[in-house]
Tab-separated table of C-alpha atoms and ligand atoms in Angstrom:
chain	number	residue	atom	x	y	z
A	1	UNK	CA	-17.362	-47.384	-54.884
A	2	UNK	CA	-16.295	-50.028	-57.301
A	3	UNK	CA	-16.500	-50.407	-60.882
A	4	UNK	CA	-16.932	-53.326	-63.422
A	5	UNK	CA	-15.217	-51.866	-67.098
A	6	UNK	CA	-14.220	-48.921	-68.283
A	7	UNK	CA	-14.985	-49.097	-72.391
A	8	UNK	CA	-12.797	-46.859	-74.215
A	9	UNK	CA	-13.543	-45.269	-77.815
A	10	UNK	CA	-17.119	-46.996	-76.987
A	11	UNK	CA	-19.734	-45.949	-80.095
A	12	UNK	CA	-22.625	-47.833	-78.077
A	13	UNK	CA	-23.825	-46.171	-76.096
A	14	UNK	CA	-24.809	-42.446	-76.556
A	15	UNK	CA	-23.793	-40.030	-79.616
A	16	UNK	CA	-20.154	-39.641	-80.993
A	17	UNK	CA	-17.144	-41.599	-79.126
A	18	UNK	CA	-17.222	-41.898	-76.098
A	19	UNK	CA	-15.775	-43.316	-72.745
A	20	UNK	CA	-18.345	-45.425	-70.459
A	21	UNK	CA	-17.821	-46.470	-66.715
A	22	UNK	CA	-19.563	-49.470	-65.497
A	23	UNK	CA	-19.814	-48.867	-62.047
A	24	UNK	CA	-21.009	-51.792	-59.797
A	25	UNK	CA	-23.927	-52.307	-57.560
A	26	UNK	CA	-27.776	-52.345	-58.807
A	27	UNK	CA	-30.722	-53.513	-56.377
A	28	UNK	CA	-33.126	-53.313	-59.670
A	29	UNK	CA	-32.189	-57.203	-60.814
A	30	UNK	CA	-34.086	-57.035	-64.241
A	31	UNK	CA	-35.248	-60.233	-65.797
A	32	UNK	CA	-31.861	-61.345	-68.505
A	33	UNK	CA	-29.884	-58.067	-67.285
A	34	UNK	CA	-26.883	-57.666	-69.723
A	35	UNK	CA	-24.570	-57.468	-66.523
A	36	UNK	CA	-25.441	-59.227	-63.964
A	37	UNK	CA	-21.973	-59.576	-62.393
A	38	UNK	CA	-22.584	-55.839	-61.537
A	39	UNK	CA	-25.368	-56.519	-59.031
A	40	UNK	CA	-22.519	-56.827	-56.292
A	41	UNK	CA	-21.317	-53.251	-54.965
A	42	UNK	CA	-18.184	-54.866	-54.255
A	43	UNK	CA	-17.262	-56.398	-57.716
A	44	UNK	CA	-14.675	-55.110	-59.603
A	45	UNK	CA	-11.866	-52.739	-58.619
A	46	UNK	CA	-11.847	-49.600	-56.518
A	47	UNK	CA	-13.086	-46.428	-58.353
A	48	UNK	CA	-10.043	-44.123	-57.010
A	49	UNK	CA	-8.394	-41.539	-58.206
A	50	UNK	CA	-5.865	-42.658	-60.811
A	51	UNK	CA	-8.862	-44.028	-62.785
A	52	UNK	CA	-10.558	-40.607	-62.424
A	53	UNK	CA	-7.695	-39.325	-63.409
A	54	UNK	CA	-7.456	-41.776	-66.451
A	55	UNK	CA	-10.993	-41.570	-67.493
A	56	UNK	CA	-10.514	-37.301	-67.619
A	57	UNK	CA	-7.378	-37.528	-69.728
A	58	UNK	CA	-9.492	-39.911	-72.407
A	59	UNK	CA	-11.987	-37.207	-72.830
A	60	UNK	CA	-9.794	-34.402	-73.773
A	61	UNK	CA	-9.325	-35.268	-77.238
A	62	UNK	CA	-10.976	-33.584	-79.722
A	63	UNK	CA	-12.800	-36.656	-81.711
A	64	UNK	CA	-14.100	-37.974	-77.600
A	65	UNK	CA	-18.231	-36.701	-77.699
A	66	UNK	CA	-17.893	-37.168	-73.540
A	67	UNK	CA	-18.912	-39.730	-70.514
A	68	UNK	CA	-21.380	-42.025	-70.665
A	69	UNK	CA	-22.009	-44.246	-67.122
A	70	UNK	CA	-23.728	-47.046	-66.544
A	71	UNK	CA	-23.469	-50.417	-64.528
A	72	UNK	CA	-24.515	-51.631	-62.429
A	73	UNK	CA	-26.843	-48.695	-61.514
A	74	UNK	CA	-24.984	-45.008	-61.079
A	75	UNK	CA	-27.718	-43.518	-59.535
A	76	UNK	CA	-27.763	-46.009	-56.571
A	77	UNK	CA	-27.659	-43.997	-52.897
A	78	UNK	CA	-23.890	-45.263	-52.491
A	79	UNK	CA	-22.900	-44.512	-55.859
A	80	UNK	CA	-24.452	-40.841	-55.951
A	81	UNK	CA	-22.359	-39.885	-53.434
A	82	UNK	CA	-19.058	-41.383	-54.625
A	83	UNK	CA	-19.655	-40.079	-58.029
A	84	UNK	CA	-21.103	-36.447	-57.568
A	85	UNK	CA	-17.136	-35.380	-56.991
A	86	UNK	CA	-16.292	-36.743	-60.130
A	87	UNK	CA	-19.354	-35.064	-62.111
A	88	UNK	CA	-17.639	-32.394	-61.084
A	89	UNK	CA	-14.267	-32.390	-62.543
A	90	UNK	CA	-15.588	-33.886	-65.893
A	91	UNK	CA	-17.580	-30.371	-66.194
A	92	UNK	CA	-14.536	-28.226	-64.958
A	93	UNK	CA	-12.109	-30.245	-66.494
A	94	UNK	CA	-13.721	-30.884	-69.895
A	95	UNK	CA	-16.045	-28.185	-71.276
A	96	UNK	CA	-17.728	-29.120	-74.398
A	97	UNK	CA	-18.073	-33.175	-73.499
A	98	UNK	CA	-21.305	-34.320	-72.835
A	99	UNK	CA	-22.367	-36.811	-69.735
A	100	UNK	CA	-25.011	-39.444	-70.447
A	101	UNK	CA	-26.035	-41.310	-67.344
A	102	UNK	CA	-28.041	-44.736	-67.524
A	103	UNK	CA	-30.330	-45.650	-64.558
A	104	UNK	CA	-33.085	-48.124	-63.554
A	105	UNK	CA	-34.800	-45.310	-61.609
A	106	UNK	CA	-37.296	-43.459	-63.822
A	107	UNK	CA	-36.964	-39.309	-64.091
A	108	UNK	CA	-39.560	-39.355	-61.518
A	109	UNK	CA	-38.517	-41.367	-59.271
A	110	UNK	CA	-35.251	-39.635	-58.813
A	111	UNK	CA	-37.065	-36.254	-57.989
A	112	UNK	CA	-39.020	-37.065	-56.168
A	113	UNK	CA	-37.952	-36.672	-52.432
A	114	UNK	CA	-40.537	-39.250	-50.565
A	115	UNK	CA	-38.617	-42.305	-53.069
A	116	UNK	CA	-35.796	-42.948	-50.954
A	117	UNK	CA	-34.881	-45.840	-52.670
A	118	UNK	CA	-32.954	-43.706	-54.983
A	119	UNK	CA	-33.705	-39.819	-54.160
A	120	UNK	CA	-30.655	-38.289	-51.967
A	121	UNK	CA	-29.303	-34.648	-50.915
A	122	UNK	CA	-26.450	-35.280	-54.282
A	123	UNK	CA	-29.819	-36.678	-56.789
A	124	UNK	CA	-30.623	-32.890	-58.269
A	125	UNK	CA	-27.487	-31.908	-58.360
A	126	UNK	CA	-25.740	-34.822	-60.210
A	127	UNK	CA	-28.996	-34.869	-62.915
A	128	UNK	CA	-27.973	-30.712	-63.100
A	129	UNK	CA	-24.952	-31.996	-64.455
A	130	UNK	CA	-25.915	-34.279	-66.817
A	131	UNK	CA	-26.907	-33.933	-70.375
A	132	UNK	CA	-28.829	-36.826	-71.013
A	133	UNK	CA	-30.479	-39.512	-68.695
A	134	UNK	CA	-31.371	-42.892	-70.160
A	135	UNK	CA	-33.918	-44.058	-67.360
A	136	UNK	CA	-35.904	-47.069	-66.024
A	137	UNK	CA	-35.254	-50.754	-65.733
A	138	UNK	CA	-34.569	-52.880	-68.924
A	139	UNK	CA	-38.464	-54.655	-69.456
A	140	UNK	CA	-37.660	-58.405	-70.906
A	141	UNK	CA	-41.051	-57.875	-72.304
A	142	UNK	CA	-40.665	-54.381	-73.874
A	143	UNK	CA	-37.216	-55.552	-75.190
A	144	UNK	CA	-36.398	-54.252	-78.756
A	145	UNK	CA	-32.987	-54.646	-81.000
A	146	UNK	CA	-34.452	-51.865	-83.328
A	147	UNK	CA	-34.157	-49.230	-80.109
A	148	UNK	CA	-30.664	-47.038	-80.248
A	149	UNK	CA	-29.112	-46.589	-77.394
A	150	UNK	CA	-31.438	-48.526	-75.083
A	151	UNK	CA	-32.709	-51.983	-74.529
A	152	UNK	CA	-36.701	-51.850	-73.882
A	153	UNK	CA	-39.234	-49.327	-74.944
A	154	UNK	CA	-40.300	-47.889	-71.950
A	155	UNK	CA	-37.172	-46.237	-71.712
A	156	UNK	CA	-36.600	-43.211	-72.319
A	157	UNK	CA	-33.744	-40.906	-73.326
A	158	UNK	CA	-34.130	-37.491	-71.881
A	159	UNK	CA	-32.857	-34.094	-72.536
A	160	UNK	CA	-31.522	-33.050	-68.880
A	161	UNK	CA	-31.172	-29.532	-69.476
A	162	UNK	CA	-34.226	-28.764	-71.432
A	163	UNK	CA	-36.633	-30.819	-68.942
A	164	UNK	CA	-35.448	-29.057	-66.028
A	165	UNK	CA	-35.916	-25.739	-67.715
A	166	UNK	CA	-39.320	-26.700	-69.026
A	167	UNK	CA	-40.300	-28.069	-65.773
A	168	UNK	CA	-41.363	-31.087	-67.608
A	169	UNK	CA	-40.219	-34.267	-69.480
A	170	UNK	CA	-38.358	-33.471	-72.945
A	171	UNK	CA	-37.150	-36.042	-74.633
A	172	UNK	CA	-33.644	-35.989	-76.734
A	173	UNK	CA	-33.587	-35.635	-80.153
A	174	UNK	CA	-31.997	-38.568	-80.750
A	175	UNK	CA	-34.947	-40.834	-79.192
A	176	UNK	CA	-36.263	-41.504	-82.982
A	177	UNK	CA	-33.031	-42.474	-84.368
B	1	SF4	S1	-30.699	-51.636	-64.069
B	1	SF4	FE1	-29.239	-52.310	-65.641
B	1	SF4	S2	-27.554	-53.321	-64.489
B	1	SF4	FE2	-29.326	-53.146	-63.098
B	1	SF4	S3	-30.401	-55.119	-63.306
B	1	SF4	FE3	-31.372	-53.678	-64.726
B	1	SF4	S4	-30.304	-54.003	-66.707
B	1	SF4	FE4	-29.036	-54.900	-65.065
């Protein structure tokens, strides 16, 4: 896998300070994407594991909230897979961070096991990991500045852990702020 930017000390994109990893590759080509350049699964430089190992030691300090990802499109087949290892050692290696993950697939699509597209043998386990998923594709048409932490209405930004308990949708608390 390859990716586009890491962002460190980034306040844009989920709660607190955070680091973000634009991966690359996205097949979901929204209308005026912010990052286009990211379409291309081979743009960038190799995800290996000296940036790993970078991107854990920036989320030990105290003040860092966690990991935010984005793209490009994380939850792509190709990037599940290369990532799922690294979900990993954020959670063993840094208890208490949070991991926000922003995808073009919708909550639905990515359980459900007949949607190929994006649903693979890592999907359930990466979203166990998570703490919040951002989902769907950015909607030129349903674009708003006033949104936090996403770019069109129709996304939403979901509470992992409390949706898979409650066997349905829950959004975050920090959706109305
Ligand atoms: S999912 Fe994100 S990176 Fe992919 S085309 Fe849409 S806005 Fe761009």
């Amino acid at each position: 896998m390859n990716y586009a930017e890491i962002k460190y000390n980034d306040i844009a994109n989920g709660i607190g300070v955070r680091t973000s990893l634009f991966v690359s590759g996205c097949t979901h080509h929204c209308k005026e994407c912010f990052n286009p350049m990211t379409w291309d699964f081979a743009y960038g430089k190799v995800f290996n594991k000296e940036v790993e190992d970078a991107i854990i030691e920036s989320l030990k300090p105290a003040y860092i909230s966690g990991l935010t990802m984005l793209g490009g499109e994380p939850m792509e087949p190709f990037n599940q897979e290369a990532l799922l290892p690294f979900y990993k050692r954020v959670r063993s290696e840094c208890p208490g961070k949070t991991i926000w993950i922003y995808s073009g697939y919708t909550w639905e699509q990515l359980n459900d096991p007949t949607f190929t597209r994006a649903y693979t043998p890592f999907t359930s386990e990466i979203l166990s990991l998570a703490d919040i998923l951002v989902d769907g594709e950015f909607v030129l048409e349903k674009k708003s500045l006033g949104l936090r932490f996403r770019g069109s209405s129709n996304q939403r930004i979901i509470d992992v852990p409390a949706t898979l308990a409650a066997g349905e949708i829950v959004l975050s608390e920090y959706s109305n702020r």
